[in-house]
Amino acid sequence: MILSLASLSKTFGTTKAVDDVSLTIPEGEFLTIVGPSGSGKSTLVRLLAGLETPSGGDLFLREARITDTPANKRPTAMVFQSLALFDHRSVGQNIEFAMKMKGVPALARRARAMELLQLVRLPAEYYSRSVTQCSGGERQRVALARAFASDPEILFFDEPLSAIDYRLRKTLEVELKELHQRTGRTFVYITHSLEEAMVMSDRIAIMQDGRIIQTGTPAQIYGAPANRFVASFMGEVNILTVENKGDGQAAFVEIGQPIAKPGGAYAMVRPEALAQGAGDISAQLTVTQRLMLGSRTQVHLSSETGAILISEIPGTAPDLLIGSTHSFSFATQDIAWMET
Ligand code: ADP
Ligand code: MG
């Protein structure tokens, strides 16, 4: 374990921004902390980076207690959403800034900056270019190179891609994942996008109201969300309520279909698991909307009780016209059960 959080807390007045968080982070892991705005992600990562002092709990780097160690004495670096680049300086000056502060000689700084440009896949001639002449993606890479300048053991990222448009973000997600693989460093990444977390991470921690409510691999979070909050955070999923009828009998409230002995009060069924035709649990559903998603079609379906379910079907689904009624079903093995 490179980093251990033991009951870490941070209170601002009456707000518990980080509330009793315990977590261990193995060396070389890409861990992403995901949560909605205001859930305490930035405060947590600032505590880890030493930019904020905890109100309670402890932090360990390997075996050493670093709870009170200032940021500049920790072998860590941080990349912010704003990137915080110096706009009036060149790419090289930006990358070399911390080295210069530490008194590293000019030649050694330049050699290191060249290595770092290569690491983040920027051409050597960018060294003397002004950062104002760089595109959004290039600025991102300059910020990464600068973060790597001190050869940190742990890199913290606070939503560095949130302000970037969709296509570039997708490219940079893959680049970050590759950078993680190439360097073997520990990455702790913050985002409000579970989709982004799924693409890059070895492990995901879900944060809600200052607490970590679930940790797991992307597959574990996707397949078995801990509760409705996590499930609904994953985008468009069907969350069905189960009504107990006694004697081991129950029914889905939304579609009236009976089931035997459910594992929880709520069932999540992914749009791709709700398919046309017969299956374990089936219902007659009427198409209320259809949206082309490129390789698949999303249809919104109304049940007899008026509940709306979402299905995603490969191809163009030409028969699923608005207003038409069809038999849809899902398999019991595709249900993820939740108590709350
Ligand atoms: P996130 O990054 O997930 O959006 P933050 O960590 O920024 O969440 O904020 C968590 C909570 O702590 C919010 O309610 C926020 O208003 C509060 N908070 C954060 N920083 C401060 C501060 N410096 N002073 C007072 N309240 C703060
Ligand atoms: Mg934040």
Short mmCIF file of C-alpha atoms and ligand atoms in Angstrom, two decimals:
data_model
loop_
_atom_site.label_atom_id
_atom_site.label_comp_id
_atom_site.label_asym_id
_atom_site.label_seq_id
_atom_site.Cartn_x
_atom_site.Cartn_y
_atom_site.Cartn_z
CA MET A 1 0.00 0.00 0.00
CA ILE A 2 1.40 3.36 -0.97
CA LEU A 3 -1.31 5.47 0.67
CA SER A 4 -3.59 4.66 3.61
CA LEU A 5 -6.43 6.86 4.77
CA ALA A 6 -7.57 6.16 8.32
CA SER A 7 -10.90 7.77 9.28
CA LEU A 8 -9.98 10.96 7.47
CA SER A 9 -12.40 13.86 8.06
CA LYS A 10 -12.63 17.53 7.17
CA THR A 11 -15.23 19.89 8.56
CA PHE A 12 -15.92 23.44 7.38
CA GLY A 13 -18.12 25.09 10.01
CA THR A 14 -21.06 22.69 10.19
CA THR A 15 -20.35 21.03 6.80
CA LYS A 16 -18.75 17.61 6.96
CA ALA A 17 -17.03 17.83 3.57
CA VAL A 18 -15.12 14.58 4.18
CA ASP A 19 -16.71 12.28 6.71
CA ASP A 20 -14.67 9.40 8.19
CA VAL A 21 -13.07 8.07 5.01
CA SER A 22 -10.89 4.96 5.29
CA LEU A 23 -9.23 3.59 2.17
CA THR A 24 -6.00 1.91 1.16
CA ILE A 25 -4.42 2.55 -2.22
CA PRO A 26 -1.97 -0.02 -3.61
CA GLU A 27 1.23 1.11 -5.34
CA GLY A 28 0.72 1.71 -9.06
CA GLU A 29 -3.08 1.75 -8.92
CA PHE A 30 -5.28 4.03 -11.04
CA LEU A 31 -7.95 4.87 -8.49
CA THR A 32 -10.82 7.16 -9.44
CA ILE A 33 -13.04 8.84 -6.88
CA VAL A 34 -16.44 9.56 -8.41
CA GLY A 35 -19.26 11.60 -6.97
CA PRO A 36 -21.66 14.42 -7.78
CA SER A 37 -20.77 18.07 -7.26
CA GLY A 38 -20.44 18.91 -3.57
CA SER A 39 -19.85 15.32 -2.44
CA GLY A 40 -16.40 16.19 -1.06
CA LYS A 41 -14.07 14.95 -3.83
CA SER A 42 -11.90 18.06 -4.09
CA THR A 43 -11.61 18.34 -0.31
CA LEU A 44 -10.58 14.68 -0.08
CA VAL A 45 -7.92 14.95 -2.77
CA ARG A 46 -6.65 18.23 -1.23
CA LEU A 47 -6.26 16.39 2.08
CA LEU A 48 -4.28 13.65 0.31
CA ALA A 49 -2.06 16.21 -1.43
CA GLY A 50 -1.45 18.18 1.79
CA LEU A 51 -3.26 21.30 0.57
CA GLU A 52 -5.78 21.01 3.39
CA THR A 53 -5.32 19.91 7.03
CA PRO A 54 -7.68 17.17 8.22
CA SER A 55 -10.07 17.80 11.14
CA GLY A 56 -9.66 14.16 12.14
CA GLY A 57 -8.05 10.89 11.17
CA ASP A 58 -4.65 10.03 9.75
CA LEU A 59 -2.83 9.62 6.48
CA PHE A 60 0.07 7.25 5.86
CA LEU A 61 2.54 7.09 2.97
CA ARG A 62 3.64 3.46 3.11
CA GLU A 63 4.38 3.15 6.89
CA ALA A 64 5.13 6.83 7.51
CA ARG A 65 2.50 9.11 9.04
CA ILE A 66 2.23 12.18 6.80
CA THR A 67 -0.95 13.73 8.22
CA ASP A 68 0.88 16.96 9.07
CA THR A 69 3.49 16.91 6.28
CA PRO A 70 3.17 19.99 4.05
CA ALA A 71 2.37 19.52 0.35
CA ASN A 72 5.85 20.46 -0.87
CA LYS A 73 7.44 17.79 1.37
CA ARG A 74 5.27 15.00 -0.07
CA PRO A 75 6.36 12.97 -3.14
CA THR A 76 3.14 13.93 -4.90
CA ALA A 77 1.91 16.31 -7.60
CA MET A 78 -1.49 17.61 -8.57
CA VAL A 79 -3.19 18.47 -11.87
CA PHE A 80 -6.16 20.84 -11.55
CA GLN A 81 -9.15 21.42 -13.82
CA SER A 82 -7.91 24.95 -14.45
CA LEU A 83 -4.45 23.48 -15.30
CA ALA A 84 -3.00 26.63 -13.65
CA LEU A 85 -0.43 27.18 -16.40
CA PHE A 86 1.54 30.43 -16.64
CA ASP A 87 0.17 31.94 -19.83
CA HIS A 88 2.98 34.44 -20.33
CA ARG A 89 5.66 31.78 -20.25
CA SER A 90 6.78 29.16 -22.73
CA VAL A 91 5.95 25.48 -22.52
CA GLY A 92 9.53 24.82 -21.36
CA GLN A 93 9.35 27.47 -18.63
CA ASN A 94 6.09 26.02 -17.40
CA ILE A 95 7.51 22.51 -17.21
CA GLU A 96 10.73 23.69 -15.55
CA PHE A 97 9.12 26.03 -13.02
CA ALA A 98 9.40 23.76 -9.94
CA MET A 99 12.89 22.60 -10.92
CA LYS A 100 14.01 26.22 -11.20
CA MET A 101 12.58 26.98 -7.75
CA LYS A 102 14.64 24.09 -6.39
CA GLY A 103 17.79 25.46 -8.01
CA VAL A 104 18.25 22.74 -10.65
CA PRO A 105 20.85 24.05 -13.20
CA ALA A 106 19.51 25.23 -16.57
CA LEU A 107 21.05 22.44 -18.65
CA ALA A 108 19.72 19.70 -16.40
CA ARG A 109 16.29 21.36 -16.38
CA ARG A 110 16.20 21.51 -20.13
CA ALA A 111 17.24 17.87 -20.49
CA ARG A 112 14.48 16.84 -18.08
CA ALA A 113 11.91 19.04 -19.89
CA MET A 114 12.81 17.32 -23.17
CA GLU A 115 12.25 13.89 -21.57
CA LEU A 116 8.92 15.08 -20.22
CA LEU A 117 7.78 16.44 -23.59
CA GLN A 118 8.50 13.00 -25.01
CA LEU A 119 6.64 11.34 -22.12
CA VAL A 120 3.45 13.29 -22.86
CA ARG A 121 3.97 12.97 -26.64
CA LEU A 122 4.56 16.64 -27.46
CA PRO A 123 7.14 17.48 -30.18
CA ALA A 124 10.49 18.86 -28.93
CA GLU A 125 9.93 22.19 -30.73
CA TYR A 126 7.06 22.94 -28.34
CA TYR A 127 9.72 23.71 -25.74
CA SER A 128 9.98 27.35 -26.76
CA ARG A 129 6.36 27.84 -27.84
CA SER A 130 4.11 30.07 -25.73
CA VAL A 131 1.37 28.13 -23.92
CA THR A 132 -1.17 30.56 -25.38
CA GLN A 133 -0.32 29.05 -28.80
CA CYS A 134 -1.21 25.54 -27.61
CA SER A 135 -4.58 23.88 -28.20
CA GLY A 136 -6.68 22.61 -25.28
CA GLY A 137 -5.28 19.11 -25.57
CA GLU A 138 -1.71 20.36 -25.81
CA ARG A 139 -2.15 22.54 -22.71
CA GLN A 140 -3.40 19.46 -20.92
CA ARG A 141 -0.20 17.65 -21.88
CA VAL A 142 1.94 20.59 -20.73
CA ALA A 143 0.19 20.46 -17.34
CA LEU A 144 0.88 16.72 -17.17
CA ALA A 145 4.55 17.19 -18.08
CA ARG A 146 4.85 19.84 -15.37
CA ALA A 147 3.23 17.52 -12.81
CA PHE A 148 5.71 14.76 -13.71
CA ALA A 149 8.73 17.13 -13.49
CA SER A 150 9.39 16.31 -9.84
CA ASP A 151 9.10 12.58 -10.58
CA PRO A 152 6.23 12.20 -8.09
CA GLU A 153 5.27 8.81 -6.72
CA ILE A 154 1.59 9.74 -6.64
CA LEU A 155 -0.29 12.02 -9.05
CA PHE A 156 -3.57 13.61 -8.04
CA PHE A 157 -6.01 14.85 -10.65
CA ASP A 158 -8.99 17.04 -9.80
CA GLU A 159 -11.39 16.91 -12.77
CA PRO A 160 -8.71 17.86 -15.33
CA LEU A 161 -10.92 16.96 -18.31
CA SER A 162 -14.29 18.38 -17.18
CA ALA A 163 -14.07 21.57 -19.22
CA ILE A 164 -12.95 19.83 -22.42
CA ASP A 165 -15.26 18.93 -25.28
CA TYR A 166 -16.40 15.35 -25.73
CA ARG A 167 -14.12 14.12 -28.51
CA LEU A 168 -10.92 15.55 -27.13
CA ARG A 169 -11.87 14.29 -23.67
CA LYS A 170 -12.23 10.75 -25.03
CA THR A 171 -8.76 10.97 -26.62
CA LEU A 172 -7.19 12.37 -23.46
CA GLU A 173 -8.81 9.66 -21.31
CA VAL A 174 -7.00 7.03 -23.35
CA GLU A 175 -3.74 9.04 -23.26
CA LEU A 176 -3.96 9.32 -19.47
CA LYS A 177 -4.55 5.60 -19.14
CA GLU A 178 -1.52 4.92 -21.37
CA LEU A 179 0.58 7.42 -19.40
CA HIS A 180 -0.35 5.56 -16.24
CA GLN A 181 0.69 2.25 -17.82
CA ARG A 182 3.99 3.67 -19.15
CA THR A 183 5.04 5.35 -15.90
CA GLY A 184 3.72 2.77 -13.42
CA ARG A 185 2.96 5.60 -10.96
CA THR A 186 -0.02 5.72 -8.62
CA PHE A 187 -2.83 7.89 -10.00
CA VAL A 188 -5.67 9.21 -7.84
CA TYR A 189 -8.21 10.80 -10.14
CA ILE A 190 -11.34 12.78 -9.29
CA THR A 191 -14.34 13.11 -11.60
CA HIS A 192 -18.11 13.52 -11.49
CA SER A 193 -18.36 11.26 -14.55
CA LEU A 194 -18.71 7.58 -13.86
CA GLU A 195 -18.31 6.97 -17.58
CA GLU A 196 -14.87 8.60 -17.50
CA ALA A 197 -13.96 6.55 -14.42
CA MET A 198 -15.04 3.31 -16.12
CA VAL A 199 -12.70 3.91 -19.07
CA MET A 200 -9.52 4.64 -17.13
CA SER A 201 -9.56 3.11 -13.69
CA ASP A 202 -8.28 -0.05 -12.05
CA ARG A 203 -10.65 0.71 -9.18
CA ILE A 204 -13.44 3.18 -8.50
CA ALA A 205 -14.56 4.68 -5.19
CA ILE A 206 -18.03 6.24 -5.16
CA MET A 207 -18.45 9.28 -2.94
CA GLN A 208 -21.73 10.65 -1.57
CA ASP A 209 -22.10 13.33 1.14
CA GLY A 210 -18.46 13.12 2.20
CA ARG A 211 -18.41 9.34 2.50
CA ILE A 212 -17.10 6.52 0.31
CA ILE A 213 -20.16 4.34 -0.20
CA GLN A 214 -18.73 1.72 -2.57
CA THR A 215 -15.35 0.69 -3.94
CA GLY A 216 -14.74 -1.86 -6.65
CA THR A 217 -13.44 -2.53 -10.13
CA PRO A 218 -15.40 -0.89 -12.95
CA ALA A 219 -17.00 -4.28 -13.64
CA GLN A 220 -18.03 -4.72 -9.99
CA ILE A 221 -19.57 -1.24 -9.79
CA TYR A 222 -21.30 -1.71 -13.13
CA GLY A 223 -22.63 -5.18 -12.38
CA ALA A 224 -23.48 -4.78 -8.71
CA PRO A 225 -24.09 -1.17 -7.65
CA ALA A 226 -24.37 -0.89 -3.85
CA ASN A 227 -27.56 1.14 -3.91
CA ARG A 228 -29.97 3.17 -6.05
CA PHE A 229 -27.75 6.23 -5.86
CA VAL A 230 -24.83 4.37 -7.47
CA ALA A 231 -27.11 2.70 -10.01
CA SER A 232 -28.77 5.95 -11.08
CA PHE A 233 -25.37 7.63 -11.25
CA MET A 234 -24.46 5.28 -14.10
CA GLY A 235 -26.72 7.03 -16.55
CA GLU A 236 -29.85 5.56 -18.01
CA VAL A 237 -30.76 2.39 -16.21
CA ASN A 238 -34.11 0.91 -15.24
CA ILE A 239 -34.66 0.83 -11.50
CA LEU A 240 -37.73 -1.21 -10.63
CA THR A 241 -39.41 -1.34 -7.22
CA VAL A 242 -40.36 -4.69 -5.76
CA GLU A 243 -43.53 -5.00 -3.73
CA ASN A 244 -43.66 -7.90 -1.32
CA LYS A 245 -46.87 -9.91 -1.52
CA GLY A 246 -45.96 -12.32 1.32
CA ASP A 247 -45.43 -16.12 1.16
CA GLY A 248 -42.20 -15.61 -0.80
CA GLN A 249 -44.18 -13.86 -3.55
CA ALA A 250 -43.41 -10.41 -4.88
CA ALA A 251 -44.10 -8.28 -7.94
CA PHE A 252 -42.44 -5.49 -9.87
CA VAL A 253 -44.56 -2.40 -9.17
CA GLU A 254 -43.84 -0.81 -12.56
CA ILE A 255 -44.82 -3.76 -14.75
CA GLY A 256 -46.91 -5.87 -12.39
CA GLN A 257 -44.93 -9.01 -13.18
CA PRO A 258 -44.57 -11.53 -10.32
CA ILE A 259 -41.21 -12.78 -9.14
CA ALA A 260 -40.21 -15.26 -6.46
CA LYS A 261 -38.23 -14.26 -3.35
CA PRO A 262 -36.35 -11.12 -4.45
CA GLY A 263 -32.88 -10.31 -3.10
CA GLY A 264 -33.73 -6.68 -2.39
CA ALA A 265 -36.29 -3.92 -2.59
CA TYR A 266 -35.00 -2.52 -5.89
CA ALA A 267 -33.85 -4.14 -9.10
CA MET A 268 -31.61 -2.55 -11.67
CA VAL A 269 -31.99 -3.70 -15.26
CA ARG A 270 -29.68 -2.18 -17.87
CA PRO A 271 -31.22 -0.84 -21.10
CA GLU A 272 -29.34 -3.46 -23.14
CA ALA A 273 -30.78 -6.26 -20.94
CA LEU A 274 -34.37 -5.22 -21.69
CA ALA A 275 -34.89 -6.82 -25.10
CA GLN A 276 -37.73 -7.60 -27.45
CA GLY A 277 -39.37 -11.02 -27.22
CA ALA A 278 -40.02 -13.58 -24.51
CA GLY A 279 -37.87 -14.06 -21.40
CA ASP A 280 -38.02 -14.69 -17.63
CA ILE A 281 -39.83 -11.43 -16.83
CA SER A 282 -41.90 -9.99 -19.65
CA ALA A 283 -44.37 -7.17 -20.22
CA GLN A 284 -46.29 -5.51 -23.04
CA LEU A 285 -44.76 -2.08 -23.52
CA THR A 286 -45.63 0.83 -25.81
CA VAL A 287 -42.95 2.87 -27.57
CA THR A 288 -43.14 6.56 -26.55
CA GLN A 289 -39.83 7.75 -27.96
CA ARG A 290 -37.00 6.44 -30.13
CA LEU A 291 -33.49 7.87 -30.32
CA MET A 292 -30.71 6.84 -32.70
CA LEU A 293 -27.43 6.31 -30.82
CA GLY A 294 -25.35 5.38 -33.84
CA SER A 295 -24.77 1.63 -33.63
CA ARG A 296 -27.89 1.16 -31.48
CA THR A 297 -31.35 2.57 -30.94
CA GLN A 298 -32.74 3.67 -27.59
CA VAL A 299 -36.46 3.33 -27.09
CA HIS A 300 -38.54 4.69 -24.22
CA LEU A 301 -41.32 2.31 -23.30
CA SER A 302 -44.46 2.89 -21.31
CA SER A 303 -45.99 0.13 -19.19
CA GLU A 304 -49.71 -0.21 -18.38
CA THR A 305 -49.11 1.59 -15.07
CA GLY A 306 -47.49 4.51 -16.92
CA ALA A 307 -43.93 3.73 -15.82
CA ILE A 308 -41.24 4.45 -18.40
CA LEU A 309 -38.58 1.85 -19.11
CA ILE A 310 -35.58 2.21 -21.39
CA SER A 311 -34.29 -0.36 -23.83
CA GLU A 312 -31.30 -0.23 -26.14
CA ILE A 313 -31.31 -2.39 -29.21
CA PRO A 314 -28.50 -3.04 -31.69
CA GLY A 315 -29.16 -1.55 -35.14
CA THR A 316 -32.02 0.69 -36.19
CA ALA A 317 -34.97 -1.27 -34.71
CA PRO A 318 -37.25 -0.39 -37.67
CA ASP A 319 -40.34 -2.09 -36.19
CA LEU A 320 -40.27 -0.11 -32.92
CA LEU A 321 -42.36 2.82 -34.11
CA ILE A 322 -43.74 5.37 -31.68
CA GLY A 323 -47.17 4.24 -30.49
CA SER A 324 -46.65 0.56 -31.28
CA THR A 325 -46.86 -2.07 -28.54
CA HIS A 326 -44.46 -5.02 -28.24
CA SER A 327 -43.48 -7.77 -25.88
CA PHE A 328 -40.24 -6.98 -24.00
CA SER A 329 -38.42 -9.05 -21.42
CA PHE A 330 -35.31 -9.46 -19.31
CA ALA A 331 -33.57 -12.44 -17.76
CA THR A 332 -33.50 -12.84 -13.96
CA GLN A 333 -29.70 -13.24 -14.18
CA ASP A 334 -29.47 -9.69 -15.56
CA ILE A 335 -31.06 -8.14 -12.48
CA ALA A 336 -28.83 -6.38 -9.94
CA TRP A 337 -30.64 -6.33 -6.58
CA MET A 338 -30.37 -3.51 -4.06
CA GLU A 339 -31.86 -2.94 -0.60
CA THR A 340 -31.79 0.85 -0.64
P1 ADP B 1 -16.75 18.35 -4.86
O1 ADP B 1 -15.32 18.54 -5.25
O2 ADP B 1 -17.18 16.93 -4.82
O3 ADP B 1 -17.69 19.18 -5.68
P2 ADP B 1 -15.99 19.84 -2.48
O4 ADP B 1 -14.95 19.03 -1.78
O5 ADP B 1 -15.52 20.99 -3.27
O6 ADP B 1 -16.91 18.87 -3.35
O7 ADP B 1 -17.02 20.39 -1.40
C1 ADP B 1 -17.64 19.54 -0.43
C2 ADP B 1 -18.45 20.40 0.53
O8 ADP B 1 -17.58 21.18 1.32
C3 ADP B 1 -19.40 21.37 -0.14
O9 ADP B 1 -20.56 21.47 0.63
C4 ADP B 1 -18.62 22.67 -0.14
O10 ADP B 1 -19.47 23.77 -0.15
C5 ADP B 1 -17.85 22.57 1.17
N1 ADP B 1 -16.56 23.27 1.10
C6 ADP B 1 -15.50 22.95 0.33
N2 ADP B 1 -14.47 23.78 0.55
C7 ADP B 1 -14.88 24.67 1.48
C8 ADP B 1 -14.26 25.80 2.14
N3 ADP B 1 -13.02 26.15 1.89
N4 ADP B 1 -15.01 26.46 3.05
C9 ADP B 1 -16.27 26.09 3.33
N5 ADP B 1 -16.91 25.05 2.76
C10 ADP B 1 -16.23 24.35 1.84
MG MG B 2 -14.48 19.57 -6.89
#
